[in-house]
CSV table of C-alpha atoms in Angstrom, one decimal:
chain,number,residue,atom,x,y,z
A,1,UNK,CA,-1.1,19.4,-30.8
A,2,UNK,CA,-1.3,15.6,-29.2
A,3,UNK,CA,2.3,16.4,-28.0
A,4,UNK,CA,1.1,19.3,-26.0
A,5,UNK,CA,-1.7,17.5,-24.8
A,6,UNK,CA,0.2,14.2,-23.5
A,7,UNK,CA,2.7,16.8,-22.0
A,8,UNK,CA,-0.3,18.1,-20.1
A,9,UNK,CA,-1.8,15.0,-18.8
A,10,UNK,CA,1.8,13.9,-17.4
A,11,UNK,CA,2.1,17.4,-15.3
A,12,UNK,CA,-1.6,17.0,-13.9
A,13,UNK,CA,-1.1,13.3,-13.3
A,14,UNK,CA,2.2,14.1,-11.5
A,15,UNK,CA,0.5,16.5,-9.2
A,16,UNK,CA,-2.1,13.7,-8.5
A,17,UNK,CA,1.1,11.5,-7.5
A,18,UNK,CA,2.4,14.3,-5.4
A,19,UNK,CA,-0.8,14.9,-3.9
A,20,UNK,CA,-1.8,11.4,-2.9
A,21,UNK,CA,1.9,10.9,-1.6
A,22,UNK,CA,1.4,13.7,1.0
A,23,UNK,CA,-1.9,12.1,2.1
A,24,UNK,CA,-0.4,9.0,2.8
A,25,UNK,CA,2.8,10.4,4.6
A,26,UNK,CA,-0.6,12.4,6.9
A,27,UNK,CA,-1.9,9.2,7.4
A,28,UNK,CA,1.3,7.5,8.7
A,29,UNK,CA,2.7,9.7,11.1
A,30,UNK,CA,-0.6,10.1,12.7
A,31,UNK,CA,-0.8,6.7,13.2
A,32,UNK,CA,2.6,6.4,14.4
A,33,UNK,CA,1.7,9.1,17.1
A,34,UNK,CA,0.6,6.5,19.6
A,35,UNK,CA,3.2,4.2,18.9
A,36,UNK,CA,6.9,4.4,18.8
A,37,UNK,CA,7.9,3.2,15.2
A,38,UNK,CA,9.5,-0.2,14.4
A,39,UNK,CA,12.8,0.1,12.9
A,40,UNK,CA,14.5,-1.7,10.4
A,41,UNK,CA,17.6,-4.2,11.3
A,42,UNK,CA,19.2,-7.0,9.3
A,43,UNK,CA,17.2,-10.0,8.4
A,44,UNK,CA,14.2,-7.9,7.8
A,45,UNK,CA,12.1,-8.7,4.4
A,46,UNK,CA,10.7,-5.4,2.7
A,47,UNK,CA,8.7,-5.2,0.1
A,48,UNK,CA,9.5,-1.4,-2.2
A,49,UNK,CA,7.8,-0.5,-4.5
A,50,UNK,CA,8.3,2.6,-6.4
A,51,UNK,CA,5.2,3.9,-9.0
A,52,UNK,CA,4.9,3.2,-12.3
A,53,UNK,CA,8.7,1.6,-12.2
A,54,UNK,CA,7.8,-2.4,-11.8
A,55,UNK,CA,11.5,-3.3,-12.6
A,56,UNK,CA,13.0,-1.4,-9.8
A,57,UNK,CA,10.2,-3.0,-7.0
A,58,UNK,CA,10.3,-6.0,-5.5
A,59,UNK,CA,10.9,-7.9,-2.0
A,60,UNK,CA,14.8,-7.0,-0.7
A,61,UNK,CA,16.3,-8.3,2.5
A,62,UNK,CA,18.2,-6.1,5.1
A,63,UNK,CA,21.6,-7.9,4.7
A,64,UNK,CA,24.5,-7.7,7.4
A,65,UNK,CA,25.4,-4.2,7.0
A,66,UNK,CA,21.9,-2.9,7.1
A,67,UNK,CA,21.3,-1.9,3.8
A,68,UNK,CA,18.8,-3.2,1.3
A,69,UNK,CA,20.4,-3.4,-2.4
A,70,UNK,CA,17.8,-2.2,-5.1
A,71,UNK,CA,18.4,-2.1,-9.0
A,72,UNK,CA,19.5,0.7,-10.7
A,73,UNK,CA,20.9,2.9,-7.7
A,74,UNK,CA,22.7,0.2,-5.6
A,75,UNK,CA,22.7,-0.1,-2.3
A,76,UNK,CA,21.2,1.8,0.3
A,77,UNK,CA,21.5,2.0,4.4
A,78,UNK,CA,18.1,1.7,6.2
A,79,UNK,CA,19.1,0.1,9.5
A,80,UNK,CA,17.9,1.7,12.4
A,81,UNK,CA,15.2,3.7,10.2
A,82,UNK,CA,11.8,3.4,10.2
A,83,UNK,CA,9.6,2.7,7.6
A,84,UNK,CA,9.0,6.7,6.7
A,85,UNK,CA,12.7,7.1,6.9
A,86,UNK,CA,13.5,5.0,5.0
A,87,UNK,CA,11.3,5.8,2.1
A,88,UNK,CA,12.5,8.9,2.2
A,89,UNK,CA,15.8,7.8,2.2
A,90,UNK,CA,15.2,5.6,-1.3
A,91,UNK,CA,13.0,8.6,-2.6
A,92,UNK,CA,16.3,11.0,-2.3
A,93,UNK,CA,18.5,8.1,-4.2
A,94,UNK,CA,16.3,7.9,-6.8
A,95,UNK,CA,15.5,11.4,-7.5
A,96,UNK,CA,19.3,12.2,-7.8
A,97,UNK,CA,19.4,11.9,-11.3
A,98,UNK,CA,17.2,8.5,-12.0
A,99,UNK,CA,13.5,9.3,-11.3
A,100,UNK,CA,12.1,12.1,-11.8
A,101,UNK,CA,9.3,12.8,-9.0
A,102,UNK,CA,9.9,9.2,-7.8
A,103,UNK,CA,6.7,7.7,-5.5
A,104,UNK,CA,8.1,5.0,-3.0
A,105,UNK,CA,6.4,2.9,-1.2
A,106,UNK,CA,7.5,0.5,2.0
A,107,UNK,CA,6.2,-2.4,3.9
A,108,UNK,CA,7.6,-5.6,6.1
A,109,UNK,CA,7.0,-8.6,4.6
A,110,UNK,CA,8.8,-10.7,7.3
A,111,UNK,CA,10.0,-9.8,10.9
A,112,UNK,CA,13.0,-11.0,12.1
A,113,UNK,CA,12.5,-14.3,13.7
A,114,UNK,CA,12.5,-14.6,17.7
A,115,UNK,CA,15.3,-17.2,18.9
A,116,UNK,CA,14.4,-19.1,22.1
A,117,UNK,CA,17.0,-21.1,24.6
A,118,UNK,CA,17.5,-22.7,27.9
A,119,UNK,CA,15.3,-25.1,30.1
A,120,UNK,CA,12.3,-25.6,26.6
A,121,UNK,CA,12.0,-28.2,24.6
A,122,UNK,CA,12.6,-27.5,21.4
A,123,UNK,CA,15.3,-24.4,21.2
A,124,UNK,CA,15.9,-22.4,18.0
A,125,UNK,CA,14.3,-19.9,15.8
A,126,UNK,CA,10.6,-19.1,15.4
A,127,UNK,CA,8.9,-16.8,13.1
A,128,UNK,CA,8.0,-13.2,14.8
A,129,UNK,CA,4.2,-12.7,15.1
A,130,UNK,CA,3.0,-9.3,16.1
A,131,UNK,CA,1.8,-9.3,19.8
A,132,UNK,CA,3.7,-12.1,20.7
A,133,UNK,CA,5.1,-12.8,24.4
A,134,UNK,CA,7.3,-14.6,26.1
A,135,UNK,CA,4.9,-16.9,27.0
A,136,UNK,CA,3.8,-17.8,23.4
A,137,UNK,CA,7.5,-18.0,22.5
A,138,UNK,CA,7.9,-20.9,25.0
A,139,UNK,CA,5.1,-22.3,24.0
A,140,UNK,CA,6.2,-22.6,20.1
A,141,UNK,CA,9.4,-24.0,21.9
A,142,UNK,CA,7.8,-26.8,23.4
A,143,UNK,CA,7.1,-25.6,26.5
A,144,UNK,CA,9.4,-25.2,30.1
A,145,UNK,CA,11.0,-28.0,32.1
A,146,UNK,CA,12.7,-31.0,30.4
A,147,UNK,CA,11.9,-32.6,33.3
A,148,UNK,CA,8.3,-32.2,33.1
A,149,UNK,CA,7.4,-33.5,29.0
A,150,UNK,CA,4.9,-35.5,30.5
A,151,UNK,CA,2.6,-33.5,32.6
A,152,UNK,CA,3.5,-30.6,30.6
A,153,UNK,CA,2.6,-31.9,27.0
A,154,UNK,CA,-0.4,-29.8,25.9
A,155,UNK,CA,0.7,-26.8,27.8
A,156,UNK,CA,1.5,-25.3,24.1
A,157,UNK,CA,-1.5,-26.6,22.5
A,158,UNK,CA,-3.5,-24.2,24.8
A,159,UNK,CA,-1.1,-21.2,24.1
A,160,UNK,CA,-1.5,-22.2,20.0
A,161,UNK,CA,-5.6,-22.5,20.5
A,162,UNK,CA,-5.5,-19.0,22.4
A,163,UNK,CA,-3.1,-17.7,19.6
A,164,UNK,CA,-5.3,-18.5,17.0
A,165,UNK,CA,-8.2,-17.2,18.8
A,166,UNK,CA,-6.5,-14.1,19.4
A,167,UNK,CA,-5.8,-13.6,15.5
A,168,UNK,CA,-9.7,-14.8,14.1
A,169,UNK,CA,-10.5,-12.3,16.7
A,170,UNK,CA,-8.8,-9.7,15.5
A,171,UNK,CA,-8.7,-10.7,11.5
A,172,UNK,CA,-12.2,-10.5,12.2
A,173,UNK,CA,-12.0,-7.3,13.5
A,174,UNK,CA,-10.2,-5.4,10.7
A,175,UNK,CA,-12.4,-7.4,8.3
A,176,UNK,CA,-15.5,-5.8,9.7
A,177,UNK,CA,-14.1,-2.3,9.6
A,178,UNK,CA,-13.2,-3.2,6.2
A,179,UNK,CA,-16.3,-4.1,5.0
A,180,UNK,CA,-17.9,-0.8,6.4
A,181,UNK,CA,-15.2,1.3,4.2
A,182,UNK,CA,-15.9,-0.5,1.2
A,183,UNK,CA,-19.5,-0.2,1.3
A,184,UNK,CA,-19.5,3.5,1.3
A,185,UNK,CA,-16.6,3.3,-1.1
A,186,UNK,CA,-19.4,1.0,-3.6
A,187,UNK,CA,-22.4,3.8,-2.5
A,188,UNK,CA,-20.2,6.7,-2.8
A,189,UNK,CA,-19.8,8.1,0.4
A,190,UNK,CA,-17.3,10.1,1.9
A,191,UNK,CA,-17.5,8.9,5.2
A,192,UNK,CA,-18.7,5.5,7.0
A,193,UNK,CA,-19.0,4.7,10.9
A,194,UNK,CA,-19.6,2.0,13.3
A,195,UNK,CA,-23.2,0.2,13.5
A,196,UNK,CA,-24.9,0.9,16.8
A,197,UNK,CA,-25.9,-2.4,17.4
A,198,UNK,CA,-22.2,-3.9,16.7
A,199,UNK,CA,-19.9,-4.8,19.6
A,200,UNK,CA,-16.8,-3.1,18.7
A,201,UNK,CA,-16.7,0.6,20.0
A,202,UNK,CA,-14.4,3.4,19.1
A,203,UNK,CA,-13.1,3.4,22.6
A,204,UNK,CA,-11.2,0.1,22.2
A,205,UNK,CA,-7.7,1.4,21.4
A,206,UNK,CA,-7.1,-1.1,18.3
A,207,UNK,CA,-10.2,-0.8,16.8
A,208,UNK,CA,-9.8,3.0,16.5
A,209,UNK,CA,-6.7,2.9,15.2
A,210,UNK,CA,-8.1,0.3,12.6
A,211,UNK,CA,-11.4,2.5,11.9
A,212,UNK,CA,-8.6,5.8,11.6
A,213,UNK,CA,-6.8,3.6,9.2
A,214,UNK,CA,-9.5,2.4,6.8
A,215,UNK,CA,-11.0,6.0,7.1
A,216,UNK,CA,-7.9,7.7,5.8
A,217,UNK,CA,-7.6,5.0,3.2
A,218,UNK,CA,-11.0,5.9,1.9
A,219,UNK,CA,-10.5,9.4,1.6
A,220,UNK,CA,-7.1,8.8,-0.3
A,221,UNK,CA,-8.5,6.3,-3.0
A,222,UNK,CA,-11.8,8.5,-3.4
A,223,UNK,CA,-9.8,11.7,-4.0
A,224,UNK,CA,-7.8,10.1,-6.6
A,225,UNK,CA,-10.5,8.6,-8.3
A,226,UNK,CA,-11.9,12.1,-8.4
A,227,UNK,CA,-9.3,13.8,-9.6
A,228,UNK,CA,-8.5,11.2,-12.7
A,229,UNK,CA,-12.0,12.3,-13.5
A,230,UNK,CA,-11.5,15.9,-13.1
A,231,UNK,CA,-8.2,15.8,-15.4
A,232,UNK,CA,-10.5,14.0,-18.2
A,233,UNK,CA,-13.4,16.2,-17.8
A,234,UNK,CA,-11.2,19.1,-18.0
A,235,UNK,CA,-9.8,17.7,-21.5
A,236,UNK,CA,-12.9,17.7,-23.4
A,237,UNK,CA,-14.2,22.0,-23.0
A,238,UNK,CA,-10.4,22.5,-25.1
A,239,UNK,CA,-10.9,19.9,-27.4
A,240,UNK,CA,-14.1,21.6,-28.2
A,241,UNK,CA,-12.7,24.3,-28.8
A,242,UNK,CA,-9.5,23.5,-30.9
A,243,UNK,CA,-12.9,21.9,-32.6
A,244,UNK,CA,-14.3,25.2,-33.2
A,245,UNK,CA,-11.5,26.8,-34.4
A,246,UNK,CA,-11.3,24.3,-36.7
A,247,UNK,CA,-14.0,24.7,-38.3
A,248,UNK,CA,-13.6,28.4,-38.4
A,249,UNK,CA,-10.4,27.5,-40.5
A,250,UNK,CA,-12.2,25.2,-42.8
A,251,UNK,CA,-15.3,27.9,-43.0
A,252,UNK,CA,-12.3,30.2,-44.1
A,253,UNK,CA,-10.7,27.6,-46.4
A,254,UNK,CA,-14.3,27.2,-48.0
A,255,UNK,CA,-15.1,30.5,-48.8
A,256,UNK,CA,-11.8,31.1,-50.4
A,257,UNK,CA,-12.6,27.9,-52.7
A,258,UNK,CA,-15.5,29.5,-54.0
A,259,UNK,CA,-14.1,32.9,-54.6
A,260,UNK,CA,-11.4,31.1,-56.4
A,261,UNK,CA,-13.9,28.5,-58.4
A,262,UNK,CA,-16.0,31.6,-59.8
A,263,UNK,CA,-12.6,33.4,-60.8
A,264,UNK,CA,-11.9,29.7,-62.4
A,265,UNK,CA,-14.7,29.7,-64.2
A,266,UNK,CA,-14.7,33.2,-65.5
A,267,UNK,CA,-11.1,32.9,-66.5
A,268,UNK,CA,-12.0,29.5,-68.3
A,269,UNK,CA,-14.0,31.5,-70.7
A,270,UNK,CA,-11.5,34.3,-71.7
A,271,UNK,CA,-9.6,30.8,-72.6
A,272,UNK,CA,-11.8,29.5,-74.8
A,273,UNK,CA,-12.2,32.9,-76.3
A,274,UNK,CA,-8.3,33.2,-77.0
A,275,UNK,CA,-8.1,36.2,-74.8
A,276,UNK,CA,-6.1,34.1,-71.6
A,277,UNK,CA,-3.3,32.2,-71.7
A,278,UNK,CA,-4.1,28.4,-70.4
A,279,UNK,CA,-0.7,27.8,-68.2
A,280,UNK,CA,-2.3,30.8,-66.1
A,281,UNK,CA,-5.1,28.6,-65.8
A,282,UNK,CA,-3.3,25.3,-64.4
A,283,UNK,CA,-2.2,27.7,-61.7
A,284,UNK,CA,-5.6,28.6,-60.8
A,285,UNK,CA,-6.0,25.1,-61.0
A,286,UNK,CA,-3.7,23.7,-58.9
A,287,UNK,CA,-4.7,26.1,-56.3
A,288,UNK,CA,-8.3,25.7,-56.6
A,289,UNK,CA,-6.4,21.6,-55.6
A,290,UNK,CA,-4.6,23.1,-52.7
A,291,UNK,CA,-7.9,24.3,-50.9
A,292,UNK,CA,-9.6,21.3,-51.2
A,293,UNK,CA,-6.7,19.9,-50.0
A,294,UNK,CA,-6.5,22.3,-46.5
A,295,UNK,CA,-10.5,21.5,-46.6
A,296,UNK,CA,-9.9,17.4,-46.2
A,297,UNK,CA,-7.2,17.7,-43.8
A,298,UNK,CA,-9.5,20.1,-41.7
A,299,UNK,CA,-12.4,17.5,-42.1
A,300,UNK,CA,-9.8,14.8,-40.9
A,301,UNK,CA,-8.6,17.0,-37.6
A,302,UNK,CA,-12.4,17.6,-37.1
A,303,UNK,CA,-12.9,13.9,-36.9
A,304,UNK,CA,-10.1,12.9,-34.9
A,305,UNK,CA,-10.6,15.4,-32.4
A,306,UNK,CA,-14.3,14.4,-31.9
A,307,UNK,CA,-13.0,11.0,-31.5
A,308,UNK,CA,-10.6,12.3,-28.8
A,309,UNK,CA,-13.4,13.7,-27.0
A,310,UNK,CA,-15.5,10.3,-27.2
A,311,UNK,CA,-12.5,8.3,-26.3
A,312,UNK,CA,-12.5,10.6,-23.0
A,313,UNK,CA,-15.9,9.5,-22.8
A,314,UNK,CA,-15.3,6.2,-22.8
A,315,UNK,CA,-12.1,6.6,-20.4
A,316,UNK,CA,-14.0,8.0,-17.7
A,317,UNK,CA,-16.8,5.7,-17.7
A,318,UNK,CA,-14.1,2.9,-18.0
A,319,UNK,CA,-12.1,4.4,-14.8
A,320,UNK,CA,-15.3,4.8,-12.8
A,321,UNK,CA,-16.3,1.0,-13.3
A,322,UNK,CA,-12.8,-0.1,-12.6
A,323,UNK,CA,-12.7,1.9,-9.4
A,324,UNK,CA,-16.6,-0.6,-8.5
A,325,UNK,CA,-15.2,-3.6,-9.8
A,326,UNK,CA,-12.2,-3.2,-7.0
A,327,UNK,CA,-14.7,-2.0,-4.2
A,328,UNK,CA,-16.9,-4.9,-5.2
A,329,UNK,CA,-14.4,-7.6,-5.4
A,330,UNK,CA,-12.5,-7.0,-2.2
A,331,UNK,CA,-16.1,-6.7,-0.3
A,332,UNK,CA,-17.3,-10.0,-2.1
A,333,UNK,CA,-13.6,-11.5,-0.6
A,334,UNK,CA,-14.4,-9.7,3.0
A,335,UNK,CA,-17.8,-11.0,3.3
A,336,UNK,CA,-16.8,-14.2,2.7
A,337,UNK,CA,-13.5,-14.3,4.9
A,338,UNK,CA,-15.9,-12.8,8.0
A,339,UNK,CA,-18.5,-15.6,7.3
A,340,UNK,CA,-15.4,-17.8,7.8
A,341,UNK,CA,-14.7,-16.7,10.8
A,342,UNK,CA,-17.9,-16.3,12.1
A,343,UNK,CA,-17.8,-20.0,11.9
A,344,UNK,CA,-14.3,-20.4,12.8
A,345,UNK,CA,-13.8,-18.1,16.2
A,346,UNK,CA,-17.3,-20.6,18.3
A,347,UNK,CA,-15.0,-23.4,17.4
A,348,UNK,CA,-11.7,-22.0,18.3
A,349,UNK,CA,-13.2,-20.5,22.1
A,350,UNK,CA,-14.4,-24.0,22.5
A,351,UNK,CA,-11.3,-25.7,21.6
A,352,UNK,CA,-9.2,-22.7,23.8
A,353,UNK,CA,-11.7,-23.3,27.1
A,354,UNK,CA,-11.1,-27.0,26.2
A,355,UNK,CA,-7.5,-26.8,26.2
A,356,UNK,CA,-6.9,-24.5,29.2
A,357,UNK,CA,-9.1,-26.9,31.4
A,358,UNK,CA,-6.9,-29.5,30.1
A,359,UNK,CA,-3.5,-27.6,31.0
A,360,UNK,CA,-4.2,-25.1,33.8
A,361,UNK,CA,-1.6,-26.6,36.2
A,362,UNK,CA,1.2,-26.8,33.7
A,363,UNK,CA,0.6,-22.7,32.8
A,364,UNK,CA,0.2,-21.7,36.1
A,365,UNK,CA,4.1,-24.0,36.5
A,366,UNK,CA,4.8,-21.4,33.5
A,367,UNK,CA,4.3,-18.3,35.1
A,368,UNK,CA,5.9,-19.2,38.6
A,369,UNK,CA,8.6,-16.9,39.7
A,370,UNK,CA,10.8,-20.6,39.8
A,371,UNK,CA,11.7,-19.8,36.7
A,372,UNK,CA,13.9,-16.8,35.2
A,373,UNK,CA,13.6,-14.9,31.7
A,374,UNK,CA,15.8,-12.6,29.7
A,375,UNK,CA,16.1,-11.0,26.5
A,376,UNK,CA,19.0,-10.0,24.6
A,377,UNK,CA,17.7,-6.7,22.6
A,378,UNK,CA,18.9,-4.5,19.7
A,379,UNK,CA,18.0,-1.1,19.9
A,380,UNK,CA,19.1,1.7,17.9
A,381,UNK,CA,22.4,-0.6,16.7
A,382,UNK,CA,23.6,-1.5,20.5
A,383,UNK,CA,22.5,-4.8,22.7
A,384,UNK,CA,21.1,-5.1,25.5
A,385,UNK,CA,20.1,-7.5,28.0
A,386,UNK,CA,16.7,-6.8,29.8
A,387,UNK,CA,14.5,-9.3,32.2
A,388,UNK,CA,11.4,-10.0,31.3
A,389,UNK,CA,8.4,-12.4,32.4
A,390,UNK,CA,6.4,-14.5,31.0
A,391,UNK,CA,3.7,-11.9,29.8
A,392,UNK,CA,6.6,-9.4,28.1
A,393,UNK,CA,6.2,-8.9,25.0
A,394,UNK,CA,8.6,-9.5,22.4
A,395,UNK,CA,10.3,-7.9,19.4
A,396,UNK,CA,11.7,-9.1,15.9
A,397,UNK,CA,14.9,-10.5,16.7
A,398,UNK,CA,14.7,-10.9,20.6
A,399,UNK,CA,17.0,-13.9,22.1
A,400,UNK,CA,14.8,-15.3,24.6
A,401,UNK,CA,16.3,-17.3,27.9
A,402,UNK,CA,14.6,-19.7,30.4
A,403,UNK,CA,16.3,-20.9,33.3
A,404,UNK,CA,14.9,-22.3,36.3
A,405,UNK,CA,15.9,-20.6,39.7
A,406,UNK,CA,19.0,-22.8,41.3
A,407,UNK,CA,20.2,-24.6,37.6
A,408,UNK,CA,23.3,-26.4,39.1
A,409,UNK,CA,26.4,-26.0,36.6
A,410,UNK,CA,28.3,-23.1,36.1
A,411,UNK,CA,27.5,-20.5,33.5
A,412,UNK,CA,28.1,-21.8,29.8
A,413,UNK,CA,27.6,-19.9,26.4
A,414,UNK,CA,24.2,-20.5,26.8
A,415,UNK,CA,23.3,-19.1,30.1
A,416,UNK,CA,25.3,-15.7,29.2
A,417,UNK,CA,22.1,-13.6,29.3
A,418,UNK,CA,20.7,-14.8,32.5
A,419,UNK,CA,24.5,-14.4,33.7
A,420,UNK,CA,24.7,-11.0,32.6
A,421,UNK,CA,21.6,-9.8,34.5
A,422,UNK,CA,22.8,-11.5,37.7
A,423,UNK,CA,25.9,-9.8,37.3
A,424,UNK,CA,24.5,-6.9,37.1
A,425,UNK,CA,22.4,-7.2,40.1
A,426,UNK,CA,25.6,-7.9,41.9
A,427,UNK,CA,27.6,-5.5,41.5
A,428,UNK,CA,24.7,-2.6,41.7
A,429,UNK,CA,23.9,-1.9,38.5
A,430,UNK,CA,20.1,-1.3,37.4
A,431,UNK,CA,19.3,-4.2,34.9
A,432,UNK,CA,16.7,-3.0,32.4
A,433,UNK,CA,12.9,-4.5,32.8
A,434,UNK,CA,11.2,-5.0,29.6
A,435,UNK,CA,7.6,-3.8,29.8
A,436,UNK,CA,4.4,-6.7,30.2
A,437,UNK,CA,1.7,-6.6,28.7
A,438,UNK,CA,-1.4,-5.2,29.7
């Protein structure tokens, strides 16, 4: 009977799996709609993680080949996949014969890192940050011009102040939407939307994706908290009832005992009288035993199963104030991060204004066509070499150059994308333009 009833739970917990696992693939591909999705390439950090299966998750690095190597199934190729790809990809591995019904999940933990060459300070490798241009990447660099250390010297402090103004403005952002979602998440509401009085508005591109986002990830975690009640509510009507028949059966039993008793004792006299034999009355005996026997182990399936319906009880009340103490903790950590930055982003437009009054001549020496850019890009498995300007934006593993216009020398290793661009200028071809920002 509690075999059945485990067997149960896992089918209706599985369909909750299968359910929320559709939502979420809804919710990504209409976010990617806008966009064009990332995809993966060696030196990528991911972080899988596959339900219920702890030993199998983890952070895993795209190595050379472009493949990520989990426990359990091996390796697996995910270069030039996106993120949906891909965990489809590891969902198909796993359910050949490993999983059953696996439920991956896949993030980036750490972009490739942008590399940076030619007329900067400080070439080499720099950690990827999302919105990043060609411009910032100098500026983590150093800066342009050997030549010009001096004048030039706090021309990347203003490009780090406006960097980190950029991101406590839009941390703060996401952390206001946030906190919107989880305080209809704490007061039970389906649905939240923007304050009239605030000053983000749902026609600013990012901060409808962000509201889309948070809105979608409401509507998952409230549907599965619903249905983990709904498969412990539905429990306790067929407890009740494998209650009741129960107690028909021990009703049954009961009534037999008596009949049996007032034969006992009927019999008992003939015995005394000489008219019975007594070894027909240890059989009545030991069956008037066996009865009251079936009668206690009634009483004890009784008693467990109304202590299976108060353990549901106390499971549902205990899921519901799990599901509060989440929404409360992560608003208590929003609130205070936003109250942070409420503090922090006065102080970081002061020390930007203060820092671009500071270097105005040396960016405006940055942006001058003096000075030429290009990228070498991998797309799709092939490179490519693409000019760019200062306000292109860059992508995890770009190789950024900067040369100044009329760099006496002939071409060496290091001025091999510039090179290449010029070539191809030369002889005709259309060099690629990577897009600016807006």
């Amino acid at each position: 009977m509690t075999r059945a009833l485990r067997s149960r739970t896992r089918s209706l917990t599985c369909a909750v799996l299968l359910g929320w696992t559709m939502l979420q693939c809804i919710g990504r591909s209409d976010a990617a709609d806008g966009a064009s999705p990332q995809q993966l390439a060696p030196g990528d950090r991911v972080q899988v993680i596959v339900f219920q299966q702890p030993e199998i998750s983890g952070d895993f690095i795209v190595d050379g080949a472009g493949a990520v190597t989990i426990p359990l199934i091996g390796a697996i190729a995910v270069q030039d996949l996106t993120l949906g790809e891909a965990e489809k990809r590891i969902t198909q591995r796993l359910a050949e014969g490993f999983i059953d019904r696996p439920v991956v999940s896949l993030k980036i933990n750490e972009q490739r890192p942008v590399y940076v060459l030619g007329d900067v300070r400080s070439p080499g490798s720099y950690p990827y940050r999302y919105g990043a241009s060609v411009l910032s990447a100098v500026a983590l660099a150093g800066g342009i011009g050997m030549q010009e250390q001096a004048v030039a010297g706090n021309r990347s402090e203003f490009l780090q102040a406006d960097e980190r103004l950029q991101v406590a403005q839009a941390t703060h952002r996401a952390l206001f939407i946030r906190r919107l979602r989880l305080e209809a998440q704490r007061l039970g509401s389906a649905k939240f939307d923007l304050p009239r009085d605030t000053t983000y508005s749902r026609d600013d591109p990012d901060v409808a994706r962000i509201f889309k986002e948070e809105q979608d990830l409401l509507a998952v975690q409230r549907a599965g908290h619903e249905q983990t009640l709904r498969l412990l509510r539905d429990q306790k009507p067929r407890l009740e009832a494998e209650i009741a028949g129960v107690r028909a059966q021990a009703e049954a039993e009961q009534t037999q005992l008596e009949l049996l008793q007032e034969h006992i004792a009927d019999y008992n006299k003939l015995v005394t009288t000489g008219l019975a034999r007594r070894y027909a009355m240890i059989e009545l005996q030991r069956e008037e035993a066996r009865h009251k026997g079936n009668l206690a182990r009634f009483a004890a399936d009784i008693a467990r199963l109304e202590n299976s319906i108060g353990e549901i009880g106390v499971r549902m009340q205990e899921a519901e104030n799990e599901y509060m103490r989440r929404a409360m903790t992560e608003l208590q950590e929003t609130r205070s991060r936003l109250q942070e930055l409420d503090i922090t982003i006065p102080v970081a437009q002061e020390l930007r204004e203060t820092r671009f009054q500071q270097s105005r001549a040396a960016l405006m020496g940055m942006v001058d066509a003096s000075y030429a850019v290009a990228i070498l890009r991998t797309r799709s498995g092939k490179e490519e070499v693409v000019r760019a300007e200062m306000s292109t934006r860059l992508l995890p593993g770009d190789i950024v150059e900067v040369r100044r216009n009329g760099t006496p020398g002939s071409p060496s290793p290091t001025m091999s994308l510039i090179s290449g661009v010029a070539m191809q200028a030369n002889s005709g071809q259309d060099a690629s333009k990577a897009e600016p920002l807006d």
